[in-house]
Short mmCIF file of C-alpha atoms in Angstrom, two decimals:
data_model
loop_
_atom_site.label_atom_id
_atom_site.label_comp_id
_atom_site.label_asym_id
_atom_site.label_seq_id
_atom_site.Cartn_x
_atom_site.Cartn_y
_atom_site.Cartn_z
CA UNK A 1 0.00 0.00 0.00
CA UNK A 2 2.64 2.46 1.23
CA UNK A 3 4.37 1.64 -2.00
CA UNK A 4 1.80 1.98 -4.27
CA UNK A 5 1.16 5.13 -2.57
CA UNK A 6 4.93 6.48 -3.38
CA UNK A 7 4.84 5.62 -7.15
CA UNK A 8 1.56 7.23 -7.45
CA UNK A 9 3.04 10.41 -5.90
CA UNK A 10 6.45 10.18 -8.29
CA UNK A 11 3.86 9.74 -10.86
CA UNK A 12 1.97 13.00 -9.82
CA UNK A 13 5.39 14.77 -9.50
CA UNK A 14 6.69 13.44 -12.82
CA UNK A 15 2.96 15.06 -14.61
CA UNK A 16 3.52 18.02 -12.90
CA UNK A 17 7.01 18.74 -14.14
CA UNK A 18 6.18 17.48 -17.58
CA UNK A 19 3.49 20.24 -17.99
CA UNK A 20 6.17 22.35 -17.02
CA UNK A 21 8.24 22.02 -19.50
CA UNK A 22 5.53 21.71 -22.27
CA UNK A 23 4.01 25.08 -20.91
CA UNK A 24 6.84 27.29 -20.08
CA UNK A 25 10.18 25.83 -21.50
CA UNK A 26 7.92 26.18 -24.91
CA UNK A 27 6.66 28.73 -24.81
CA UNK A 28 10.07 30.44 -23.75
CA UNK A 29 11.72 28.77 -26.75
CA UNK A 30 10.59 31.63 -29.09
CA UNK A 31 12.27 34.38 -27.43
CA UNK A 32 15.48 32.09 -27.10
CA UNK A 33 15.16 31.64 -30.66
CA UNK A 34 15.49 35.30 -31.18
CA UNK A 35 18.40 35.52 -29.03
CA UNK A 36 19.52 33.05 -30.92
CA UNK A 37 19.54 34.69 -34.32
CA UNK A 38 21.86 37.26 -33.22
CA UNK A 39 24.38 34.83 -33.93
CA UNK A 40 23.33 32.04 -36.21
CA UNK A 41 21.71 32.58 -39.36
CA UNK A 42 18.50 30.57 -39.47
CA UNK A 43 19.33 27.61 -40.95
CA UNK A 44 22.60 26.75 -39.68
CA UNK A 45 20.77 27.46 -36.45
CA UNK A 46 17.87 24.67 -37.31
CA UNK A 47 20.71 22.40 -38.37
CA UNK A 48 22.97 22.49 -35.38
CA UNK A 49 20.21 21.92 -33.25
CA UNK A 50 17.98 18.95 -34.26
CA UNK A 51 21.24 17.80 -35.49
CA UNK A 52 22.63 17.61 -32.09
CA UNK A 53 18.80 17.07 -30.86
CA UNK A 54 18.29 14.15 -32.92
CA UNK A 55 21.77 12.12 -32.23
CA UNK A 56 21.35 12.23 -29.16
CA UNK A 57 17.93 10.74 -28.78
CA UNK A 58 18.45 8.15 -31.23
CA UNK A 59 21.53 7.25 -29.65
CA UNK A 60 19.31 6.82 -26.49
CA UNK A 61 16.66 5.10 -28.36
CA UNK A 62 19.33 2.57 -29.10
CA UNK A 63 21.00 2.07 -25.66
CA UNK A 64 17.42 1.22 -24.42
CA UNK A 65 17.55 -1.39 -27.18
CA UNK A 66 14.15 -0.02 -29.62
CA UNK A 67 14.03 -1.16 -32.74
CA UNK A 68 15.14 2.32 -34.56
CA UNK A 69 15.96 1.21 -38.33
CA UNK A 70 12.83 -0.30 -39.28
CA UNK A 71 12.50 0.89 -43.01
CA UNK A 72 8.70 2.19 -42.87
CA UNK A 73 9.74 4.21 -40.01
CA UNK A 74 12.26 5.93 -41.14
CA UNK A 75 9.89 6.49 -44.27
CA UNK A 76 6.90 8.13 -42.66
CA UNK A 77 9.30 9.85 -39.68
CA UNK A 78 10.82 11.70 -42.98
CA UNK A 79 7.79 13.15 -44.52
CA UNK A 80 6.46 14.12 -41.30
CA UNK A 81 9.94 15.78 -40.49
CA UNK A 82 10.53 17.41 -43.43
CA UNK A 83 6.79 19.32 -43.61
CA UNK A 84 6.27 19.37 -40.03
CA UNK A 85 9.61 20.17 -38.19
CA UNK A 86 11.50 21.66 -40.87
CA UNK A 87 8.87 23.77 -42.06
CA UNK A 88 7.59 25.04 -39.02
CA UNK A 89 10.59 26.16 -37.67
CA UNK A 90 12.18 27.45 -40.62
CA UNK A 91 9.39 29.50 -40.71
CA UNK A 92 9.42 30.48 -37.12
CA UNK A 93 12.92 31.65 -37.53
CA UNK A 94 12.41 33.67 -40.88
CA UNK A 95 9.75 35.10 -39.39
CA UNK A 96 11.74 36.52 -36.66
CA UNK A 97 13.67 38.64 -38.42
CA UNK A 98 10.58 41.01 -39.29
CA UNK A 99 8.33 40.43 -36.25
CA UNK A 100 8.76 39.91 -32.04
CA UNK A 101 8.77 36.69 -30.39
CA UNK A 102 5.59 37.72 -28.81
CA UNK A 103 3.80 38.46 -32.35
CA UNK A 104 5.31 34.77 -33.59
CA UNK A 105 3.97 32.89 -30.68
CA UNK A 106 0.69 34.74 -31.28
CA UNK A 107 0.02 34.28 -34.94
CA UNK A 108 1.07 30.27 -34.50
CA UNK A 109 -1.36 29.59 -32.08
CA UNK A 110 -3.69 29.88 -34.78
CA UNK A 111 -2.64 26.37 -35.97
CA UNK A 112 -5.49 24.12 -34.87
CA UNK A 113 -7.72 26.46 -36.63
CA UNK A 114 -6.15 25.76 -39.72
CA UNK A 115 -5.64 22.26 -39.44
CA UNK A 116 -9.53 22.51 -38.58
CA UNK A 117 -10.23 24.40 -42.02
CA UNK A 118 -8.74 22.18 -43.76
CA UNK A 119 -9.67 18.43 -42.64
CA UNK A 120 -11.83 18.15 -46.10
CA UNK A 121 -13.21 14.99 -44.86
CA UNK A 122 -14.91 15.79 -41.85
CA UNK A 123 -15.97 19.28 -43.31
CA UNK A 124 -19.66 17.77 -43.07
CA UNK A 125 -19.50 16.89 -39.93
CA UNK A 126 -17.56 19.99 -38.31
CA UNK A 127 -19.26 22.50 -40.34
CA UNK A 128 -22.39 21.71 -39.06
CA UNK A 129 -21.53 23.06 -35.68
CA UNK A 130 -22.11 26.68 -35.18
CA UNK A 131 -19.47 26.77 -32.39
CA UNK A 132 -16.54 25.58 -34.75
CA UNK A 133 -17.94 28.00 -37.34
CA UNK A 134 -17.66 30.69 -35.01
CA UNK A 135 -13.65 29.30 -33.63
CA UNK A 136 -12.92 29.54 -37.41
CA UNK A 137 -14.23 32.74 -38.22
CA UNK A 138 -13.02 34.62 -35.15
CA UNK A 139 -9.14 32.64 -35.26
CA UNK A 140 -8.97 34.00 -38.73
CA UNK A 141 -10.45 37.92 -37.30
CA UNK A 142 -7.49 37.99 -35.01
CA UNK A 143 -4.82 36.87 -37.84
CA UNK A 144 -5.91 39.56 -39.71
CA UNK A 145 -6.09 41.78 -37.48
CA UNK A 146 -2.82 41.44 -36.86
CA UNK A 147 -1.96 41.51 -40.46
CA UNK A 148 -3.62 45.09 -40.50
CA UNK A 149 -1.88 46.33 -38.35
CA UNK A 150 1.46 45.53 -39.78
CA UNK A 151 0.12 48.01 -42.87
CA UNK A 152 -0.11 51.03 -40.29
CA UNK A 153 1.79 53.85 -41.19
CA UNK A 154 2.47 54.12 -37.54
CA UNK A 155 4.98 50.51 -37.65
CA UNK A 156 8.08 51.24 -37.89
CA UNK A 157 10.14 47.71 -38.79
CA UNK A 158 10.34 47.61 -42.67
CA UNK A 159 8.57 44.83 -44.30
CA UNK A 160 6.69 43.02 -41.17
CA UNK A 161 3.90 42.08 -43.26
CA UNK A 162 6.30 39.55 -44.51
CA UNK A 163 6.73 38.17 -41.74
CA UNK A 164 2.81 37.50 -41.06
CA UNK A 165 2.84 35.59 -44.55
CA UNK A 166 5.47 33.48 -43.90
CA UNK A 167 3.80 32.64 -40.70
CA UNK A 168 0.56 31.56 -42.28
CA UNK A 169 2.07 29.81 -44.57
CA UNK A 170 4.04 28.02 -41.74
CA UNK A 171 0.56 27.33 -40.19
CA UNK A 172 -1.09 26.11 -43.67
CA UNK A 173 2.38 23.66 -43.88
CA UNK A 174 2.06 22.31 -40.57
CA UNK A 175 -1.96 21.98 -41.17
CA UNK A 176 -1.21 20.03 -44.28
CA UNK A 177 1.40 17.67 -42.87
CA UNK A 178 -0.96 17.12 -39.31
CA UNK A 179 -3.56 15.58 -41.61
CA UNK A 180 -0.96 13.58 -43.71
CA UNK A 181 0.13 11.70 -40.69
CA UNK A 182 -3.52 11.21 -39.23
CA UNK A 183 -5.02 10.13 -42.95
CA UNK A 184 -2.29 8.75 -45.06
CA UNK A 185 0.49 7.38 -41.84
CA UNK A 186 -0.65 3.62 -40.87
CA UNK A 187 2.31 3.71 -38.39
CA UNK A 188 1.48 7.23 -36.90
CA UNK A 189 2.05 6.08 -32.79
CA UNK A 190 5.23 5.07 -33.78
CA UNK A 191 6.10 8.05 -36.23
CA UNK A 192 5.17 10.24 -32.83
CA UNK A 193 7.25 8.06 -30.59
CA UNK A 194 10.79 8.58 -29.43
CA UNK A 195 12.41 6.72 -32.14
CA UNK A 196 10.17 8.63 -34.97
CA UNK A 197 10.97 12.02 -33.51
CA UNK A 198 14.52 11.15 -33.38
CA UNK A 199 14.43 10.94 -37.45
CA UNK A 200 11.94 13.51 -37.92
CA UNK A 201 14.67 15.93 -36.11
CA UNK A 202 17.62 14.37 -38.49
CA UNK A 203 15.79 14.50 -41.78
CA UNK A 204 14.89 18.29 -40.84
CA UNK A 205 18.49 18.84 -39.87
CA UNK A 206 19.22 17.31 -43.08
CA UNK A 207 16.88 20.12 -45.13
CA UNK A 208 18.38 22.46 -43.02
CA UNK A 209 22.08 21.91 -43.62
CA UNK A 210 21.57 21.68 -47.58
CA UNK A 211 19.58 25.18 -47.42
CA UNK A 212 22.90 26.24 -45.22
CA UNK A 213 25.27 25.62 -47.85
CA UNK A 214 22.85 26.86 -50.95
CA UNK A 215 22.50 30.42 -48.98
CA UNK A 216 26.07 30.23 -48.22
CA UNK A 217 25.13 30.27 -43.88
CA UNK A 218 28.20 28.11 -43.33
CA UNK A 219 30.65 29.60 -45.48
CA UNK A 220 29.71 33.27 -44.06
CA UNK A 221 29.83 32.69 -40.23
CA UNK A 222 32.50 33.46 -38.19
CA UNK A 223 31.77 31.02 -35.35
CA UNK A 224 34.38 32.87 -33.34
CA UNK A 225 32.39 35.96 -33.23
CA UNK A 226 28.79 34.37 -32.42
CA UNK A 227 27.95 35.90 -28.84
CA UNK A 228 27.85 33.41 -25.84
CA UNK A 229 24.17 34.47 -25.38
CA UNK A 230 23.62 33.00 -28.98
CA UNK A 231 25.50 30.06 -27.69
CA UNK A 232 23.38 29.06 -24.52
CA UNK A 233 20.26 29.65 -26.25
CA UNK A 234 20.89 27.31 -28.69
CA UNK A 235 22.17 24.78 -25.82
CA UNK A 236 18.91 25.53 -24.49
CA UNK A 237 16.98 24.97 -27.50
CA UNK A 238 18.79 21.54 -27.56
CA UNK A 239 18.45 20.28 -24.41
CA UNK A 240 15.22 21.65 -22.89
CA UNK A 241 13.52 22.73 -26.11
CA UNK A 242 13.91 19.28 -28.31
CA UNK A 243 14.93 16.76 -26.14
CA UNK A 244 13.41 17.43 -22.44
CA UNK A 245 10.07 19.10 -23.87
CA UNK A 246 9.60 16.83 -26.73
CA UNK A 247 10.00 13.70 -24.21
CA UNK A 248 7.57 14.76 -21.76
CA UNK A 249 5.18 15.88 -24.41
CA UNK A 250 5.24 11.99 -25.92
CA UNK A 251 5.21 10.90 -21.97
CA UNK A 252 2.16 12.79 -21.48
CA UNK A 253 0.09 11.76 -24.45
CA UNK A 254 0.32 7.97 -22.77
CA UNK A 255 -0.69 9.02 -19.46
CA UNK A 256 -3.13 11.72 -20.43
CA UNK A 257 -5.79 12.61 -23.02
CA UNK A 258 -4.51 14.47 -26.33
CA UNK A 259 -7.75 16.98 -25.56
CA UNK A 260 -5.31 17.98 -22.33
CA UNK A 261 -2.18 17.77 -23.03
CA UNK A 262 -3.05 19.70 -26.47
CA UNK A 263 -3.64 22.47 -23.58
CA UNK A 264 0.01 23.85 -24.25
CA UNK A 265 -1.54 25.85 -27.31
CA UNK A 266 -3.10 28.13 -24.77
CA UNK A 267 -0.38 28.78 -22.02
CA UNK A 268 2.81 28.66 -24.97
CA UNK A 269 1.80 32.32 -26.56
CA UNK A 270 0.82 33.86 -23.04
CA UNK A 271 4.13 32.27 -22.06
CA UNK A 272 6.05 33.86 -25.33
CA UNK A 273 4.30 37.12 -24.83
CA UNK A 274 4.89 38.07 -21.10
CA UNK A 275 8.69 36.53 -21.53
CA UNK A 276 9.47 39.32 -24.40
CA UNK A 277 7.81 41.80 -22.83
CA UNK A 278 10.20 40.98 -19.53
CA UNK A 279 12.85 39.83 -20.77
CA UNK A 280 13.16 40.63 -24.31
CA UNK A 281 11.60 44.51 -23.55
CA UNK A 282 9.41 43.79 -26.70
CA UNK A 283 6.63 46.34 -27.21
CA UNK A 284 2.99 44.57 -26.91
CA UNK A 285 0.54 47.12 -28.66
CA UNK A 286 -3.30 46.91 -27.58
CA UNK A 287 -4.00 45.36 -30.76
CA UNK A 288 -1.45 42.54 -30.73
CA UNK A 289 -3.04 41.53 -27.08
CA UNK A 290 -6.62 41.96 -28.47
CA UNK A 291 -5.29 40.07 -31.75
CA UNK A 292 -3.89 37.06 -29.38
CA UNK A 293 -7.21 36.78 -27.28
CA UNK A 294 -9.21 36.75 -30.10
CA UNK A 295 -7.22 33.67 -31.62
CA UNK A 296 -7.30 31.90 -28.29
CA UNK A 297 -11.41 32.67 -28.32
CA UNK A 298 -11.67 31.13 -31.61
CA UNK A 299 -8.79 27.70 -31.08
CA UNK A 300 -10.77 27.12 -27.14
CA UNK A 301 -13.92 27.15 -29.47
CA UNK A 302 -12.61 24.40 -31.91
CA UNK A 303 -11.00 22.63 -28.92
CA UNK A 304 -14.35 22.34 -27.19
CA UNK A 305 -15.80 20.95 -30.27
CA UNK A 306 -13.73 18.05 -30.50
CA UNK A 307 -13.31 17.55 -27.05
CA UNK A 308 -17.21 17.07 -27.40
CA UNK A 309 -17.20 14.92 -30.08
CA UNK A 310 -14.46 12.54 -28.65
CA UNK A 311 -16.57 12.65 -24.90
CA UNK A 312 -20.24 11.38 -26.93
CA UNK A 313 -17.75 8.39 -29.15
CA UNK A 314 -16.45 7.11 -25.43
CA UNK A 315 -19.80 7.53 -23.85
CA UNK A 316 -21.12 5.44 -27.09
CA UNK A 317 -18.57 3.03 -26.57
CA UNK A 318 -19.17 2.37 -23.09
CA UNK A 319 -22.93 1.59 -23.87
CA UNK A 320 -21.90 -0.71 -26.47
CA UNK A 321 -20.24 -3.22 -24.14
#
């Protein structure tokens, strides 16, 4: 009994911490990944990392003896690398050099709307809910709000609207590639898995190293004049953002419901947003807060959708036995 009692309280301690890192460490990463970029250009950034990232947690997929060169895995973990990973954060990064940390976080939590938009085959069944309707509508408002308001005469940063495009079409990647895995992957649990993240982070080092070389990232840094602020952000990035984060997010799915762990798309851009205002002494307009609630109205409004749905297909199931 007393032992049972101790495991369930290492388990309770080992939840608590793993939200932790999902939440904050996350949601941090963005304004790391600006400090970042004073240093390394954006893909020799993405490169080192889930380089680095990826060795190492293959390497410790193999000491704990997993099967890790299974030919259909490496197969699906590179698609879902290359559009997911390597897209999304190349984006991310790009985007940084027009827009704040706090704007980036904001305009991808919009994601799950998108990858809502988009799910063609259950358009009949989610369109006829007025409340995912209304997430969709308003999640796209606050996106273009935000767009707006990089037109302004009054911003000052040349060419941010860029940076909102490349964003959305970031979102519309990682939208795509979600519903590749879930309709077209018959081995998505292991794709999502340690082993499968472990290749999706080398085959989206792999893109980013050849884009290194074509834009000539490698031949023009002087790695002796990259800041050590650049430097522990990126060890950061490795070790809490890739490997720590990523682990307890795959922990969590197995001892919690997707519906809460997916939670971290709510706390990440609140997380992003107060840590460059802090730290990063980023200026928040009214709009830009307004924008961000507005696209956390309209993804909670999605979310409770599905969460709906998936609470009436257990209830179903139940009576069926």
């Amino acid at each position: 009994m007393f032992l049972e009692s101790e495991q369930a309280g290492v388990r309770k301690t080992g939840v608590w911490f793993a939200y932790f890192l999902i939440y904050v460490v996350w949601g941090s990463t963005y304004y790391l990944i600006g400090v970042a970029l004073k240093g390394f250009p954006p893909f020799l950034l993405g490169a080192i990392r889930f380089s680095v990232a990826g060795m190492l947690l293959l390497g410790w997929c193999c000491f704990r003896g997993e099967p890790v060169f299974r030919r259909n895995l490496i197969r699906k973990s590179a698609v879902s690398g290359i559009v997911l990973l390597f897209v999304d954060m190349a984006v991310v990064m790009l985007a940084q050099r027009y827009l704040s940390s706090s704007l980036v976080a904001t305009v991808a939590s919009s994601t799950a709307i998108w990858i809502m938009a988009f799910d063609v085959p259950m358009w009949k069944r989610n369109f006829r809910s007025a409340t995912t309707l209304a997430g969709i509508l308003i999640g796209f408002l606050g996106v273009i709000m935000l767009y707006v308001e990089q037109l302004s005469p009054g911003v000052t940063n040349e060419h941010r609207e860029y940076g909102i495009l490349i964003l959305v079409f970031g979102c519309i990647s990682w939208a795509a590639g979600t519903l590749y895995a879930k309709y077209r992957s018959s081995t998505a649990e292991e794709v999502n898995a340690f082993a499968g993240s472990a290749w999706q982070m080398l085959f989206a080092s792999a893109m980013f190293w050849i884009c290194s070389f074509i834009t000539g990232d490698v031949s023009h840094t002087d790695f002796t004049k990259i800041p050590a602020s650049a430097w522990l952000s990126l060890a950061f990035l490795i070790v809490f953002g890739s490997l720590m984060a990523y682990s307890a997010y795959v922990w969590l799915l197995k001892v919690r419901s997707a519906t809460e762990v997916g939670t971290h798309a709510y706390v990440n851009p609140l997380v992003a947003v107060f840590i460059g205002m802090t730290l990063g002494k980023e200026q928040v307009t009214f709009i830009q807060i307004t924008g961000l609630v507005v696209i956390l109205l309209g993804v909670m409004l999605v979310s409770k959708k599905k969460k709906a749905d998936s609470f009436r297909r257990a209830r179903k199931g139940r009576a069926l036995k």
